[in-house]
Coordinates of N, CA and C in Angstrom, one line a residue:
M1 N 10.8 -21.8 29.1 CA 10.1 -22.8 29.8 C 8.6 -22.5 29.6
L2 N 7.9 -23.6 29.2 CA 6.4 -23.5 28.8 C 5.6 -23.6 30.1
E3 N 4.7 -22.8 30.2 CA 3.9 -22.7 31.4 C 2.5 -23.2 30.9
N4 N 1.9 -24.0 31.7 CA 0.6 -24.7 31.4 C -0.5 -24.0 32.3
W5 N -1.5 -23.4 31.7 CA -2.7 -23.0 32.3 C -3.8 -23.7 32.0
V6 N -4.7 -23.9 32.9 CA -6.1 -24.7 32.6 C -7.2 -23.8 33.0
V7 N -8.1 -23.7 32.1 CA -9.5 -23.2 32.3 C -10.4 -24.1 32.8
M8 N -10.9 -24.1 34.1 CA -11.6 -25.2 34.6 C -13.0 -24.7 35.1
P9 N -14.1 -25.5 34.8 CA -15.5 -25.1 35.3 C -15.4 -25.3 36.8
T10 N -16.2 -24.4 37.5 CA -16.3 -24.4 38.9 C -17.7 -24.9 39.2
C11 N -18.8 -24.6 38.4 CA -20.0 -25.1 38.5 C -20.8 -25.2 37.2
L12 N -22.0 -25.5 37.1 CA -22.7 -25.5 35.9 C -23.0 -24.2 35.3
P13 N -22.9 -23.9 34.0 CA -23.1 -22.7 33.5 C -24.6 -22.3 33.5
L14 N -25.0 -21.0 33.3 CA -26.5 -20.7 33.3 C -26.9 -20.9 31.8
V15 N -28.1 -21.3 31.7 CA -28.7 -21.6 30.3 C -29.4 -20.4 30.0
L16 N -29.1 -19.9 28.7 CA -29.8 -18.8 28.2 C -31.0 -19.2 27.3
R17 N -32.1 -18.8 27.8 CA -33.4 -19.2 27.1 C -34.5 -18.4 27.6
R18 N -35.4 -18.0 26.8 CA -36.6 -17.2 27.4 C -37.5 -17.9 28.3
C19 N -37.9 -17.3 29.4 CA -38.8 -18.0 30.2 C -40.3 -17.7 29.8
H20 N -41.2 -18.6 29.8 CA -42.4 -18.5 29.3 C -43.3 -17.8 30.3
T21 N -42.9 -17.6 31.5 CA -43.7 -17.2 32.6 C -43.3 -15.6 32.9
C22 N -41.9 -15.4 33.0 CA -41.6 -14.0 33.3 C -40.6 -13.5 32.3
T23 N -40.0 -12.5 32.5 CA -39.1 -11.9 31.5 C -37.7 -12.3 31.6
S24 N -37.4 -13.2 32.4 CA -35.9 -13.7 32.6 C -35.5 -14.5 31.4
E25 N -34.3 -14.4 31.2 CA -33.7 -15.3 30.0 C -32.6 -16.2 30.6
R26 N -32.5 -16.4 31.9 CA -31.5 -17.3 32.4 C -32.2 -18.4 33.2
F27 N -31.6 -19.6 33.1 CA -32.0 -20.8 33.8 C -30.9 -21.4 34.5
R28 N -31.0 -21.9 35.6 CA -30.0 -22.7 36.4 C -30.3 -24.1 36.3
A29 N -29.3 -24.9 35.9 CA -29.3 -26.5 35.9 C -28.8 -26.8 37.2
N30 N -29.6 -27.9 37.8 CA -29.1 -28.4 39.1 C -28.8 -29.8 38.9
G31 N -28.8 -30.4 37.8 CA -28.4 -31.8 37.5 C -29.6 -32.8 37.7
K32 N -30.8 -32.2 37.7 CA -31.9 -33.2 37.9 C -32.4 -33.6 36.5
F33 N -32.9 -34.8 36.3 CA -33.4 -35.4 35.2 C -34.8 -35.9 35.3
R34 N -35.5 -35.8 34.2 CA -36.9 -36.6 34.3 C -36.9 -37.6 33.2
V35 N -37.1 -38.9 33.5 CA -37.2 -39.8 32.5 C -38.7 -40.4 32.5
N36 N -39.2 -40.5 31.3 CA -40.6 -41.0 31.1 C -40.6 -42.1 30.1
A37 N -41.2 -43.2 30.4 CA -41.4 -44.3 29.5 C -42.8 -44.4 28.9
H38 N -42.8 -44.6 27.5 CA -44.1 -45.0 26.9 C -43.9 -46.3 26.2
H39 N -44.3 -47.4 27.0 CA -44.1 -48.7 26.5 C -42.6 -49.0 26.3
K40 N -42.3 -49.2 25.1 CA -40.8 -49.4 24.9 C -40.0 -48.1 24.4
L41 N -40.6 -47.0 24.6 CA -40.0 -45.8 24.1 C -39.7 -44.9 25.4
L42 N -38.5 -44.3 25.3 CA -38.1 -43.4 26.4 C -37.9 -41.9 26.0
D43 N -38.4 -41.1 26.9 CA -38.1 -39.6 26.8 C -37.3 -39.3 28.1
A44 N -36.3 -38.4 27.8 CA -35.5 -37.9 29.0 C -35.2 -36.4 28.8
W45 N -35.4 -35.7 30.0 CA -35.1 -34.2 30.0 C -34.2 -33.8 31.1
L46 N -33.5 -32.8 30.8 CA -32.7 -32.2 31.9 C -33.6 -31.0 32.4
L47 N -33.8 -30.9 33.7 CA -34.7 -29.9 34.2 C -33.9 -28.7 34.6
V48 N -34.2 -27.5 34.3 CA -33.7 -26.2 34.6 C -34.6 -25.4 35.2
L49 N -34.2 -24.5 36.1 CA -35.1 -23.6 36.8 C -34.8 -22.1 36.5
C50 N -35.9 -21.4 36.2 CA -35.7 -20.0 35.9 C -35.1 -19.2 37.1
T51 N -34.2 -18.3 36.8 CA -33.5 -17.6 37.9 C -34.5 -16.5 38.4
G52 N -35.4 -16.1 37.6 CA -36.3 -15.0 38.1 C -37.6 -15.5 38.8
C53 N -38.3 -16.5 38.2 CA -39.5 -16.9 38.9 C -39.5 -18.3 39.5
G54 N -38.4 -19.2 39.1 CA -38.3 -20.5 39.6 C -39.0 -21.4 38.9
E55 N -39.6 -21.1 37.7 CA -40.4 -22.0 36.8 C -39.4 -23.1 36.2
T56 N -39.9 -24.3 36.1 CA -39.1 -25.4 35.6 C -39.3 -25.5 34.0
A57 N -38.2 -25.7 33.4 CA -38.3 -25.9 31.9 C -37.5 -27.2 31.7
K58 N -37.9 -27.9 30.6 CA -37.2 -29.2 30.2 C -36.4 -29.1 29.0
L59 N -35.2 -29.6 29.1 CA -34.4 -29.6 27.9 C -34.3 -31.1 27.4
T60 N -34.7 -31.2 26.2 CA -34.8 -32.6 25.7 C -33.4 -33.2 25.6
V61 N -33.2 -34.4 26.1 CA -32.0 -35.2 26.0 C -32.3 -36.4 25.1
L62 N -33.3 -37.2 25.4 CA -33.7 -38.3 24.6 C -35.2 -38.1 24.2
E63 N -35.5 -38.4 22.9 CA -36.9 -38.2 22.5 C -37.4 -39.5 21.7
R64 N -38.3 -40.2 22.3 CA -38.9 -41.4 21.7 C -37.9 -42.3 21.3
M65 N -37.0 -42.7 22.2 CA -35.8 -43.6 21.9 C -36.3 -45.0 22.4
N66 N -35.9 -46.0 21.6 CA -36.2 -47.4 22.0 C -35.5 -47.7 23.2
V67 N -35.9 -48.4 24.2 CA -35.2 -48.7 25.4 C -34.0 -49.5 25.1
R68 N -34.1 -50.5 24.2 CA -32.9 -51.3 23.9 C -31.7 -50.5 23.3
S69 N -32.0 -49.3 22.7 CA -31.0 -48.6 22.0 C -30.3 -47.6 23.0
V70 N -30.8 -47.3 24.2 CA -30.2 -46.6 25.2 C -29.2 -47.4 26.0
R71 N -28.0 -46.9 26.1 CA -26.9 -47.6 26.9 C -27.4 -47.7 28.4
P72 N -27.2 -48.9 29.0 CA -27.6 -49.0 30.4 C -27.0 -48.0 31.3
E73 N -25.6 -47.7 31.1 CA -24.9 -46.8 31.9 C -25.5 -45.4 31.8
L74 N -25.9 -44.9 30.7 CA -26.6 -43.6 30.4 C -27.8 -43.6 31.2
L75 N -28.7 -44.8 31.1 CA -30.0 -44.9 31.8 C -29.8 -44.7 33.3
D76 N -28.7 -45.3 33.8 CA -28.4 -45.4 35.3 C -28.0 -43.9 35.7
R77 N -27.2 -43.3 34.9 CA -26.8 -41.9 35.2 C -28.0 -41.0 35.2
L78 N -28.9 -41.2 34.3 CA -30.2 -40.3 34.2 C -30.9 -40.6 35.5
H79 N -31.1 -41.8 35.9 CA -31.9 -42.1 37.1 C -31.3 -41.6 38.4
D80 N -29.9 -41.6 38.3 CA -29.2 -41.2 39.5 C -29.1 -39.7 39.6
N81 N -29.6 -38.9 38.6 CA -29.4 -37.4 38.5 C -28.0 -37.0 38.6
D82 N -27.0 -37.6 37.8 CA -25.7 -37.4 37.8 C -25.3 -36.0 37.4
P83 N -24.8 -35.1 38.2 CA -24.4 -33.8 37.9 C -23.4 -33.7 36.7
G84 N -22.5 -34.8 36.7 CA -21.5 -34.8 35.6 C -22.1 -35.0 34.3
L85 N -23.1 -35.9 34.3 CA -23.8 -36.0 33.0 C -24.5 -34.7 32.6
A86 N -25.1 -34.0 33.6 CA -25.7 -32.7 33.2 C -24.7 -31.7 32.5
A87 N -23.4 -31.7 33.1 CA -22.4 -30.9 32.6 C -22.0 -31.3 31.2
E88 N -21.9 -32.6 31.0 CA -21.6 -33.2 29.6 C -22.6 -32.8 28.6
L89 N -24.0 -33.0 29.0 CA -25.0 -32.6 28.0 C -25.1 -31.3 27.8
L90 N -25.0 -30.4 28.7 CA -24.9 -28.9 28.4 C -23.9 -28.5 27.5
Q91 N -22.9 -29.1 27.4 CA -21.7 -28.9 26.4 C -21.9 -29.5 25.1
D92 N -22.8 -30.4 25.1 CA -23.0 -31.1 23.8 C -23.8 -30.2 22.7
P93 N -23.1 -29.9 21.7 CA -23.7 -29.1 20.7 C -25.0 -29.5 20.0
V94 N -25.2 -30.9 20.0 CA -26.5 -31.4 19.6 C -27.7 -31.1 20.5
V95 N -27.4 -31.3 21.7 CA -28.4 -30.9 22.8 C -28.6 -29.4 22.7
R96 N -27.6 -28.7 22.7 CA -27.9 -27.2 22.6 C -28.7 -26.7 21.4
R97 N -28.3 -27.3 20.3 CA -29.1 -26.9 19.1 C -30.4 -27.4 19.1
R98 N -30.6 -28.7 19.5 CA -32.0 -29.2 19.7 C -32.9 -28.4 20.5
N99 N -32.4 -27.9 21.5 CA -33.2 -27.1 22.6 C -33.1 -25.5 22.4
R100 N -32.3 -25.1 21.4 CA -32.2 -23.7 21.1 C -31.7 -23.0 22.2
I101 N -30.6 -23.4 22.9 CA -30.1 -22.7 24.1 C -28.7 -22.2 23.8
A102 N -28.2 -21.4 24.6 CA -26.8 -21.0 24.7 C -26.4 -21.1 26.2
L103 N -25.1 -21.0 26.5 CA -24.6 -21.1 27.8 C -24.0 -19.7 28.3
D104 N -24.1 -19.4 29.5 CA -23.5 -18.2 30.1 C -22.5 -18.7 31.2
W105 N -21.2 -18.7 30.7 CA -20.1 -19.1 31.7 C -19.7 -18.1 32.7
A106 N -20.2 -16.9 32.8 CA -19.9 -15.9 33.7 C -19.9 -16.4 35.1
G107 N -18.7 -16.3 35.8 CA -18.7 -16.7 37.1 C -18.7 -18.3 37.4
A108 N -18.5 -19.0 36.3 CA -18.6 -20.5 36.5 C -17.3 -21.2 36.0
W109 N -16.2 -20.4 36.0 CA -15.0 -21.0 35.7 C -13.9 -20.3 36.4
R110 N -12.7 -21.0 36.5 CA -11.6 -20.4 37.1 C -10.3 -20.8 36.3
L111 N -9.2 -20.0 36.5 CA -8.0 -20.1 35.7 C -6.9 -20.7 36.7
D112 N -6.4 -21.9 36.4 CA -5.5 -22.5 37.3 C -4.0 -22.2 36.5
T113 N -3.3 -21.3 37.1 CA -1.9 -21.0 36.5 C -0.8 -21.7 37.0
G114 N -1.1 -22.5 38.1 CA 0.1 -23.3 38.7 C 1.0 -22.4 39.6
G115 N 0.5 -21.2 39.9 CA 1.5 -20.5 40.7 C 1.9 -19.1 40.1
S116 N 2.5 -18.2 40.8 CA 2.9 -17.0 40.2 C 4.5 -16.7 40.0
D117 N 5.2 -17.9 39.9 CA 6.6 -17.7 39.7 C 7.0 -17.3 38.4
H118 N 6.1 -17.3 37.4 CA 6.4 -16.9 36.1 C 6.3 -15.4 35.8
L119 N 5.7 -14.7 36.8 CA 5.5 -13.2 36.6 C 6.7 -12.4 36.4
D120 N 7.9 -12.8 37.0 CA 9.0 -12.0 36.9 C 10.0 -12.3 35.8
R121 N 9.6 -13.2 34.9 CA 10.5 -13.5 33.7 C 10.3 -12.5 32.7
E122 N 11.2 -12.4 31.8 CA 11.3 -11.5 30.6 C 10.4 -12.1 29.5
V123 N 10.5 -13.4 29.3 CA 9.7 -14.0 28.2 C 9.0 -15.1 28.9
I124 N 7.6 -15.2 28.6 CA 6.7 -16.2 29.1 C 6.1 -17.0 27.9
D125 N 6.3 -18.3 27.8 CA 5.6 -19.1 26.8 C 4.5 -19.8 27.5
V126 N 3.2 -19.7 27.2 CA 2.1 -20.2 28.0 C 1.3 -21.0 27.0
S127 N 0.9 -22.3 27.5 CA -0.1 -23.0 26.7 C -1.4 -23.1 27.6
V128 N -2.4 -22.6 27.0 CA -3.7 -22.6 27.7 C -4.6 -23.7 27.2
R129 N -5.1 -24.6 28.2 CA -5.8 -25.7 27.9 C -7.3 -25.5 28.5
F130 N -8.3 -26.0 27.9 CA -9.7 -25.8 28.3 C -10.2 -27.2 28.8
A131 N -10.6 -27.3 30.0 CA -11.1 -28.6 30.5 C -12.5 -28.8 30.1
A132 N -13.2 -27.7 29.6 CA -14.5 -27.8 29.1 C -14.6 -26.7 28.0
R133 N -15.7 -26.8 27.2 CA -15.9 -25.7 26.1 C -16.4 -24.5 26.7
I134 N -15.5 -23.7 27.3 CA -15.9 -22.5 27.9 C -15.4 -21.4 27.0
R135 N -16.4 -20.5 26.6 CA -16.1 -19.4 25.7 C -15.6 -18.2 26.6
V136 N -14.3 -17.9 26.4 CA -13.7 -16.7 27.2 C -12.8 -16.0 26.3
R137 N -12.7 -14.7 26.5 CA -11.7 -13.8 25.8 C -10.3 -14.2 26.3
P138 N -9.4 -14.4 25.4 CA -8.0 -14.7 25.7 C -7.5 -13.5 26.5
V139 N -7.9 -12.3 26.1 CA -7.3 -11.1 26.8 C -7.7 -11.2 28.3
Q140 N -8.8 -11.6 28.6 CA -9.4 -11.8 30.0 C -8.4 -12.9 30.7
L141 N -8.1 -14.0 30.1 CA -7.2 -14.9 30.7 C -5.8 -14.4 30.9
I142 N -5.3 -13.6 30.0 CA -3.9 -13.1 30.1 C -3.9 -12.0 31.3
T143 N -5.0 -11.2 31.4 CA -5.0 -10.2 32.4 C -5.1 -10.8 33.7
Q144 N -5.9 -11.9 33.9 CA -6.0 -12.6 35.2 C -4.7 -13.4 35.5
G145 N -4.1 -14.1 34.6 CA -3.0 -15.1 34.7 C -1.8 -14.3 34.9
C146 N -1.6 -13.1 34.3 CA -0.3 -12.3 34.4 C -0.4 -11.2 35.4
G147 N -1.6 -10.8 35.8 CA -1.7 -9.7 36.8 C -1.6 -8.4 36.1
L148 N -2.0 -8.2 34.8 CA -1.9 -7.1 34.1 C -3.3 -6.5 33.9
S149 N -3.4 -5.2 33.6 CA -4.7 -4.6 33.3 C -5.0 -4.9 31.9
R150 N -6.2 -4.7 31.5 CA -6.6 -5.0 30.1 C -6.1 -4.1 29.2
A151 N -6.0 -2.7 29.6 CA -5.4 -1.8 28.7 C -4.0 -2.2 28.4
E152 N -3.3 -2.6 29.4 CA -1.8 -3.0 29.2 C -1.7 -4.1 28.2
V153 N -2.5 -5.2 28.4 CA -2.6 -6.3 27.6 C -2.9 -5.9 26.1
E154 N -3.8 -5.0 25.9 CA -4.1 -4.5 24.5 C -2.9 -3.7 24.0
R155 N -2.2 -3.0 24.8 CA -1.0 -2.3 24.4 C 0.1 -3.3 24.0
L156 N 0.3 -4.4 24.7 CA 1.3 -5.3 24.5 C 1.0 -6.0 23.1
I157 N -0.3 -6.3 22.8 CA -0.8 -6.9 21.6 C -0.3 -5.9 20.4
T158 N -0.7 -4.7 20.6 CA -0.5 -3.7 19.3 C 1.1 -3.5 19.2
E159 N 1.9 -3.6 20.3 CA 3.3 -3.5 20.2 C 3.9 -4.7 19.6
G160 N 3.3 -5.8 19.6 CA 3.9 -7.0 19.1 C 4.7 -7.8 20.2
K161 N 4.4 -7.4 21.4 CA 5.2 -8.2 22.5 C 4.3 -9.2 23.1
L162 N 3.0 -9.4 22.7 CA 2.1 -10.5 23.0 C 1.7 -11.1 21.7
V163 N 2.1 -12.3 21.4 CA 1.8 -12.9 20.1 C 1.3 -14.3 20.3
S164 N 0.4 -14.6 19.4 CA -0.2 -16.0 19.4 C -0.6 -16.3 18.0
A165 N -0.7 -17.7 17.7 CA -1.3 -18.1 16.5 C -2.7 -17.9 16.2
V166 N -3.4 -17.7 17.4 CA -4.9 -17.4 17.2 C -5.1 -15.9 17.5
R167 N -6.2 -15.4 17.1 CA -6.7 -14.0 17.3 C -7.0 -13.9 18.8
L168 N -6.3 -13.0 19.4 CA -6.5 -12.7 20.9 C -7.7 -11.8 21.2
S169 N -8.3 -11.1 20.3 CA -9.4 -10.2 20.5 C -10.7 -10.8 20.7
G170 N -10.9 -11.9 20.1 CA -12.3 -12.5 20.1 C -12.5 -13.4 21.4
K171 N -13.5 -14.4 21.2 CA -13.6 -15.3 22.3 C -13.2 -16.7 21.7
L172 N -12.6 -17.6 22.7 CA -12.1 -18.9 22.3 C -12.7 -19.9 23.3
S173 N -12.8 -21.1 22.8 CA -13.1 -22.2 23.7 C -12.2 -23.4 23.5
G174 N -11.2 -23.2 22.7 CA -10.3 -24.2 22.4 C -8.8 -23.9 22.8
D175 N -8.0 -24.9 23.0 CA -6.7 -24.7 23.5 C -5.9 -23.7 22.5
F176 N -4.9 -23.0 23.1 CA -4.1 -22.1 22.3 C -2.8 -21.8 23.1
T177 N -1.8 -21.3 22.5 CA -0.6 -20.9 23.2 C -0.3 -19.3 22.8
F178 N 0.5 -18.7 23.7 CA 1.0 -17.3 23.4 C 2.3 -17.2 24.0
T179 N 2.9 -16.1 23.6 CA 4.3 -15.7 24.1 C 4.2 -14.2 24.5
L180 N 4.6 -13.9 25.7 CA 4.7 -12.6 26.2 C 6.2 -12.2 26.5
K181 N 6.5 -11.1 25.8 CA 7.9 -10.5 26.0 C 7.7 -9.1 26.7
R182 N 8.4 -9.0 27.8 CA 8.3 -7.7 28.5 C 9.4 -6.8 28.2

């Protein structure tokens, strides 16, 4: 029987970027936006706060866009400081590349396994789905979901009792499946 696990975000991730005021490299996004109009051109930024000194930095969302080319729903969400929009934009590769940022998901996600009734079975087939692009080590998910130690999971991989089509030793942000034989 196939078990379905879901990796879900619990809050917005930290933004990794150097602060110009202090030595901190982490910023917290609180879902606030700033929209500025220059005649018929719009600029929009996602505001992030330094975790060290509280300094505000701006992540560019829109730059010199014609007002008519911006969807009204997007403009409304920017004006309403929609936290869902902030989450979407932080995961957008174009926004991350434009602003030269990375995300730190430590402590900002949880694993939903749907219960612990699978722990006593001999063979477990698991499909792991990501609700957001969260880069996590599959070994960490397996240790958390199956209640095993990291060393035991590593041993099961080397013995061939834990198999997957993807490499389990690196980090992943996409859906995958694995089979565990005890």
